[in-house]
Amino acid sequence: MGTSFFPLPSQDRLSEKLKIEKVELKKKLNLPPTQLWKQIYPVNLLASLLLLGIGIGTAGFYSSVFLLKMGFSLGLRIGVFIAANAGVSLSFWSVVPHGIFELPAFCFLAAVGFRAGKAFLCYLNEGQGPSRQDFQECVTLSIWGLLLISISGVVEAWCTPFFALKYLE
């Protein structure tokens, strides 16, 4: 057990869990790309739309929680891979190809939640609604976010398996 704030499992337990995860990951990555895309894209699109809608509805609070959770989950997953001696390469290639599109997309959509939330709070305090420019910026960020999520789904289904499978052997 580790002595950090979050106790870490033993090296044997990490290795055993990693073997199971590698088998499951290998099964998933060996699916035909269209089938993999059909599994990945709806989940990412739903997460994006929830981030957009709930982020706006909670004046950006949900956006903050979502981004913190995403960062924590990503860091924890990479940390476990490295701690179990799975190698940095597997961690890198299973995240980076699609992550370069997915992470900015979620940041853009979270920004809409912050921006719209700010406009709503200004309306409550000052009685002045959002400007046309605020609205246009929110729409632009939303379109870019959803476009990047779509690209991310394609890259995650067709490119990520190509790179990550090399490091699963």
PDB file of C-alpha atoms in Angstrom:
ATOM      1  CA  MET A   1       0.000   0.000   0.000  1.00  0.00           C
ATOM      2  CA  GLY A   2       1.156   3.494  -0.787  1.00  0.00           C
ATOM      3  CA  THR A   3       1.477   6.245   1.759  1.00  0.00           C
ATOM      4  CA  SER A   4      -0.128   8.940  -0.367  1.00  0.00           C
ATOM      5  CA  PHE A   5      -3.496  10.566   0.226  1.00  0.00           C
ATOM      6  CA  PHE A   6      -5.052   7.939  -2.043  1.00  0.00           C
ATOM      7  CA  PRO A   7      -3.722   4.536  -0.980  1.00  0.00           C
ATOM      8  CA  LEU A   8      -2.359   2.571  -3.918  1.00  0.00           C
ATOM      9  CA  PRO A   9      -2.905  -1.170  -4.272  1.00  0.00           C
ATOM     10  CA  SER A  10       0.048  -3.536  -4.120  1.00  0.00           C
ATOM     11  CA  GLN A  11       2.222  -4.101  -7.201  1.00  0.00           C
ATOM     12  CA  ASP A  12       0.779  -7.623  -7.631  1.00  0.00           C
ATOM     13  CA  ARG A  13      -2.779  -6.334  -7.529  1.00  0.00           C
ATOM     14  CA  LEU A  14      -1.925  -3.556 -10.005  1.00  0.00           C
ATOM     15  CA  SER A  15      -0.323  -6.059 -12.380  1.00  0.00           C
ATOM     16  CA  GLU A  16      -3.349  -8.353 -12.167  1.00  0.00           C
ATOM     17  CA  LYS A  17      -5.785  -5.490 -12.784  1.00  0.00           C
ATOM     18  CA  LEU A  18      -3.655  -4.244 -15.677  1.00  0.00           C
ATOM     19  CA  LYS A  19      -3.667  -7.688 -17.324  1.00  0.00           C
ATOM     20  CA  ILE A  20      -7.460  -7.734 -17.173  1.00  0.00           C
ATOM     21  CA  GLU A  21      -7.669  -4.181 -18.547  1.00  0.00           C
ATOM     22  CA  LYS A  22      -5.250  -5.023 -21.352  1.00  0.00           C
ATOM     23  CA  VAL A  23      -7.379  -8.016 -22.393  1.00  0.00           C
ATOM     24  CA  GLU A  24     -10.556  -5.895 -22.366  1.00  0.00           C
ATOM     25  CA  LEU A  25      -8.813  -3.056 -24.203  1.00  0.00           C
ATOM     26  CA  LYS A  26      -7.430  -5.467 -26.783  1.00  0.00           C
ATOM     27  CA  LYS A  27     -10.933  -6.889 -27.407  1.00  0.00           C
ATOM     28  CA  LYS A  28     -12.330  -3.395 -27.808  1.00  0.00           C
ATOM     29  CA  LEU A  29      -9.536  -2.193 -30.083  1.00  0.00           C
ATOM     30  CA  ASN A  30      -9.797  -5.290 -32.289  1.00  0.00           C
ATOM     31  CA  LEU A  31     -13.401  -4.490 -33.166  1.00  0.00           C
ATOM     32  CA  PRO A  32     -13.996  -3.276 -36.708  1.00  0.00           C
ATOM     33  CA  PRO A  33     -13.619   0.532 -36.729  1.00  0.00           C
ATOM     34  CA  THR A  34     -17.244   1.154 -37.676  1.00  0.00           C
ATOM     35  CA  GLN A  35     -18.462  -0.974 -34.759  1.00  0.00           C
ATOM     36  CA  LEU A  36     -16.013   0.713 -32.389  1.00  0.00           C
ATOM     37  CA  TRP A  37     -17.175   4.124 -33.625  1.00  0.00           C
ATOM     38  CA  LYS A  38     -20.809   3.138 -33.011  1.00  0.00           C
ATOM     39  CA  GLN A  39     -19.855   2.399 -29.374  1.00  0.00           C
ATOM     40  CA  ILE A  40     -17.679   5.474 -28.796  1.00  0.00           C
ATOM     41  CA  TYR A  41     -19.387   8.299 -30.659  1.00  0.00           C
ATOM     42  CA  PRO A  42     -22.842   8.194 -29.011  1.00  0.00           C
ATOM     43  CA  VAL A  43     -21.244   8.226 -25.546  1.00  0.00           C
ATOM     44  CA  ASN A  44     -18.994  11.182 -26.418  1.00  0.00           C
ATOM     45  CA  LEU A  45     -21.852  13.045 -28.098  1.00  0.00           C
ATOM     46  CA  LEU A  46     -24.146  12.506 -25.104  1.00  0.00           C
ATOM     47  CA  ALA A  47     -21.403  13.669 -22.710  1.00  0.00           C
ATOM     48  CA  SER A  48     -20.895  16.744 -24.899  1.00  0.00           C
ATOM     49  CA  LEU A  49     -24.569  17.629 -25.047  1.00  0.00           C
ATOM     50  CA  LEU A  50     -24.947  17.106 -21.295  1.00  0.00           C
ATOM     51  CA  LEU A  51     -21.894  19.263 -20.664  1.00  0.00           C
ATOM     52  CA  LEU A  52     -23.366  21.940 -22.887  1.00  0.00           C
ATOM     53  CA  GLY A  53     -26.919  21.826 -21.514  1.00  0.00           C
ATOM     54  CA  ILE A  54     -26.242  21.225 -17.843  1.00  0.00           C
ATOM     55  CA  GLY A  55     -23.232  23.549 -17.914  1.00  0.00           C
ATOM     56  CA  ILE A  56     -25.461  26.364 -19.125  1.00  0.00           C
ATOM     57  CA  GLY A  57     -28.216  25.434 -16.670  1.00  0.00           C
ATOM     58  CA  THR A  58     -25.872  25.431 -13.674  1.00  0.00           C
ATOM     59  CA  ALA A  59     -24.028  28.631 -14.654  1.00  0.00           C
ATOM     60  CA  GLY A  60     -20.819  26.711 -15.324  1.00  0.00           C
ATOM     61  CA  PHE A  61     -20.721  24.726 -12.056  1.00  0.00           C
ATOM     62  CA  TYR A  62     -21.272  21.384 -13.816  1.00  0.00           C
ATOM     63  CA  SER A  63     -18.645  22.381 -16.380  1.00  0.00           C
ATOM     64  CA  SER A  64     -16.100  22.841 -13.589  1.00  0.00           C
ATOM     65  CA  VAL A  65     -16.946  19.500 -11.994  1.00  0.00           C
ATOM     66  CA  PHE A  66     -16.832  17.735 -15.378  1.00  0.00           C
ATOM     67  CA  LEU A  67     -13.400  19.160 -16.267  1.00  0.00           C
ATOM     68  CA  LEU A  68     -11.995  18.307 -12.819  1.00  0.00           C
ATOM     69  CA  LYS A  69     -13.361  14.759 -13.030  1.00  0.00           C
ATOM     70  CA  MET A  70     -11.993  14.315 -16.543  1.00  0.00           C
ATOM     71  CA  GLY A  71      -8.535  15.550 -15.524  1.00  0.00           C
ATOM     72  CA  PHE A  72      -8.493  13.393 -12.400  1.00  0.00           C
ATOM     73  CA  SER A  73      -9.637  10.268 -14.290  1.00  0.00           C
ATOM     74  CA  LEU A  74      -7.066  10.762 -17.026  1.00  0.00           C
ATOM     75  CA  GLY A  75      -4.255  11.351 -14.537  1.00  0.00           C
ATOM     76  CA  LEU A  76      -5.263   8.368 -12.426  1.00  0.00           C
ATOM     77  CA  ARG A  77      -5.464   6.047 -15.443  1.00  0.00           C
ATOM     78  CA  ILE A  78      -2.055   7.086 -16.744  1.00  0.00           C
ATOM     79  CA  GLY A  79      -0.632   6.845 -13.216  1.00  0.00           C
ATOM     80  CA  VAL A  80      -1.924   3.286 -12.796  1.00  0.00           C
ATOM     81  CA  PHE A  81      -0.495   2.258 -16.180  1.00  0.00           C
ATOM     82  CA  ILE A  82       2.891   3.679 -15.263  1.00  0.00           C
ATOM     83  CA  ALA A  83       2.822   2.278 -11.697  1.00  0.00           C
ATOM     84  CA  ALA A  84       2.049  -1.181 -13.075  1.00  0.00           C
ATOM     85  CA  ASN A  85       5.020  -0.916 -15.442  1.00  0.00           C
ATOM     86  CA  ALA A  86       2.737  -0.952 -18.481  1.00  0.00           C
ATOM     87  CA  GLY A  87       4.887   1.722 -19.986  1.00  0.00           C
ATOM     88  CA  VAL A  88       4.396   5.298 -20.947  1.00  0.00           C
ATOM     89  CA  SER A  89       4.014   4.367 -24.616  1.00  0.00           C
ATOM     90  CA  LEU A  90       0.753   2.473 -24.082  1.00  0.00           C
ATOM     91  CA  SER A  91      -0.643   5.321 -21.989  1.00  0.00           C
ATOM     92  CA  PHE A  92       0.447   7.869 -24.564  1.00  0.00           C
ATOM     93  CA  TRP A  93      -0.835   6.074 -27.664  1.00  0.00           C
ATOM     94  CA  SER A  94      -4.142   5.055 -26.100  1.00  0.00           C
ATOM     95  CA  VAL A  95      -4.973   8.689 -25.251  1.00  0.00           C
ATOM     96  CA  VAL A  96      -3.142  11.186 -27.473  1.00  0.00           C
ATOM     97  CA  PRO A  97      -4.398  10.428 -31.011  1.00  0.00           C
ATOM     98  CA  HIS A  98      -8.019  11.209 -30.183  1.00  0.00           C
ATOM     99  CA  GLY A  99      -7.314  13.266 -27.057  1.00  0.00           C
ATOM    100  CA  ILE A 100      -5.883  16.144 -29.084  1.00  0.00           C
ATOM    101  CA  PHE A 101      -9.412  16.633 -30.444  1.00  0.00           C
ATOM    102  CA  GLU A 102     -11.509  15.455 -27.503  1.00  0.00           C
ATOM    103  CA  LEU A 103      -9.942  17.539 -24.731  1.00  0.00           C
ATOM    104  CA  PRO A 104     -10.238  20.896 -26.541  1.00  0.00           C
ATOM    105  CA  ALA A 105     -13.805  19.968 -27.520  1.00  0.00           C
ATOM    106  CA  PHE A 106     -14.800  19.454 -23.903  1.00  0.00           C
ATOM    107  CA  CYS A 107     -13.008  22.684 -22.951  1.00  0.00           C
ATOM    108  CA  PHE A 108     -14.914  24.621 -25.649  1.00  0.00           C
ATOM    109  CA  LEU A 109     -18.230  23.182 -24.477  1.00  0.00           C
ATOM    110  CA  ALA A 110     -17.388  23.923 -20.849  1.00  0.00           C
ATOM    111  CA  ALA A 111     -16.531  27.499 -21.874  1.00  0.00           C
ATOM    112  CA  VAL A 112     -20.050  27.846 -23.272  1.00  0.00           C
ATOM    113  CA  GLY A 113     -21.405  26.804 -19.883  1.00  0.00           C
ATOM    114  CA  PHE A 114     -19.236  29.412 -18.159  1.00  0.00           C
ATOM    115  CA  ARG A 115     -20.069  32.119 -20.692  1.00  0.00           C
ATOM    116  CA  ALA A 116     -23.820  31.499 -20.719  1.00  0.00           C
ATOM    117  CA  GLY A 117     -23.824  31.166 -16.939  1.00  0.00           C
ATOM    118  CA  LYS A 118     -22.083  34.514 -16.616  1.00  0.00           C
ATOM    119  CA  ALA A 119     -24.614  36.113 -18.961  1.00  0.00           C
ATOM    120  CA  PHE A 120     -27.482  34.668 -16.922  1.00  0.00           C
ATOM    121  CA  LEU A 121     -26.016  35.917 -13.638  1.00  0.00           C
ATOM    122  CA  CYS A 122     -25.499  39.374 -15.178  1.00  0.00           C
ATOM    123  CA  TYR A 123     -29.131  39.316 -16.233  1.00  0.00           C
ATOM    124  CA  LEU A 124     -30.227  38.504 -12.666  1.00  0.00           C
ATOM    125  CA  ASN A 125     -28.011  41.189 -11.126  1.00  0.00           C
ATOM    126  CA  GLU A 126     -28.260  43.982 -13.681  1.00  0.00           C
ATOM    127  CA  GLY A 127     -31.331  43.091 -15.712  1.00  0.00           C
ATOM    128  CA  GLN A 128     -29.271  43.158 -18.899  1.00  0.00           C
ATOM    129  CA  GLY A 129     -29.425  40.069 -21.106  1.00  0.00           C
ATOM    130  CA  PRO A 130     -26.565  38.619 -23.114  1.00  0.00           C
ATOM    131  CA  SER A 131     -25.347  40.640 -26.062  1.00  0.00           C
ATOM    132  CA  ARG A 132     -25.548  39.442 -29.632  1.00  0.00           C
ATOM    133  CA  GLN A 133     -21.761  38.964 -29.556  1.00  0.00           C
ATOM    134  CA  ASP A 134     -22.017  36.744 -26.432  1.00  0.00           C
ATOM    135  CA  PHE A 135     -24.645  34.634 -28.161  1.00  0.00           C
ATOM    136  CA  GLN A 136     -22.583  34.343 -31.352  1.00  0.00           C
ATOM    137  CA  GLU A 137     -19.485  33.318 -29.388  1.00  0.00           C
ATOM    138  CA  CYS A 138     -21.447  30.628 -27.529  1.00  0.00           C
ATOM    139  CA  VAL A 139     -22.841  29.260 -30.796  1.00  0.00           C
ATOM    140  CA  THR A 140     -19.370  29.311 -32.408  1.00  0.00           C
ATOM    141  CA  LEU A 141     -17.767  27.514 -29.443  1.00  0.00           C
ATOM    142  CA  SER A 142     -20.600  24.954 -29.433  1.00  0.00           C
ATOM    143  CA  ILE A 143     -20.179  24.226 -33.144  1.00  0.00           C
ATOM    144  CA  TRP A 144     -16.394  23.871 -32.783  1.00  0.00           C
ATOM    145  CA  GLY A 145     -16.814  21.639 -29.725  1.00  0.00           C
ATOM    146  CA  LEU A 146     -19.288  19.315 -31.434  1.00  0.00           C
ATOM    147  CA  LEU A 147     -17.172  19.242 -34.616  1.00  0.00           C
ATOM    148  CA  LEU A 148     -14.070  18.289 -32.607  1.00  0.00           C
ATOM    149  CA  ILE A 149     -16.030  15.569 -30.771  1.00  0.00           C
ATOM    150  CA  SER A 150     -17.039  14.136 -34.136  1.00  0.00           C
ATOM    151  CA  ILE A 151     -13.433  14.172 -35.371  1.00  0.00           C
ATOM    152  CA  SER A 152     -12.297  12.652 -32.082  1.00  0.00           C
ATOM    153  CA  GLY A 153     -14.733   9.749 -32.507  1.00  0.00           C
ATOM    154  CA  VAL A 154     -13.398   8.978 -35.969  1.00  0.00           C
ATOM    155  CA  VAL A 155      -9.766   9.177 -34.810  1.00  0.00           C
ATOM    156  CA  GLU A 156     -10.523   7.066 -31.719  1.00  0.00           C
ATOM    157  CA  ALA A 157     -12.149   4.347 -33.832  1.00  0.00           C
ATOM    158  CA  TRP A 158      -9.723   4.281 -36.772  1.00  0.00           C
ATOM    159  CA  CYS A 159      -6.334   5.631 -35.562  1.00  0.00           C
ATOM    160  CA  THR A 160      -6.012   4.988 -31.816  1.00  0.00           C
ATOM    161  CA  PRO A 161      -6.342   1.182 -32.192  1.00  0.00           C
ATOM    162  CA  PHE A 162      -3.628   1.187 -34.851  1.00  0.00           C
ATOM    163  CA  PHE A 163      -1.123   2.770 -32.462  1.00  0.00           C
ATOM    164  CA  ALA A 164      -2.270   1.343 -29.109  1.00  0.00           C
ATOM    165  CA  LEU A 165      -2.408  -2.311 -30.256  1.00  0.00           C
ATOM    166  CA  LYS A 166       1.328  -2.214 -30.952  1.00  0.00           C
ATOM    167  CA  TYR A 167       1.972  -1.651 -27.236  1.00  0.00           C
ATOM    168  CA  LEU A 168      -0.525  -4.205 -25.891  1.00  0.00           C
ATOM    169  CA  GLU A 169       1.596  -7.240 -26.781  1.00  0.00           C
TER     170      GLU A 169
END
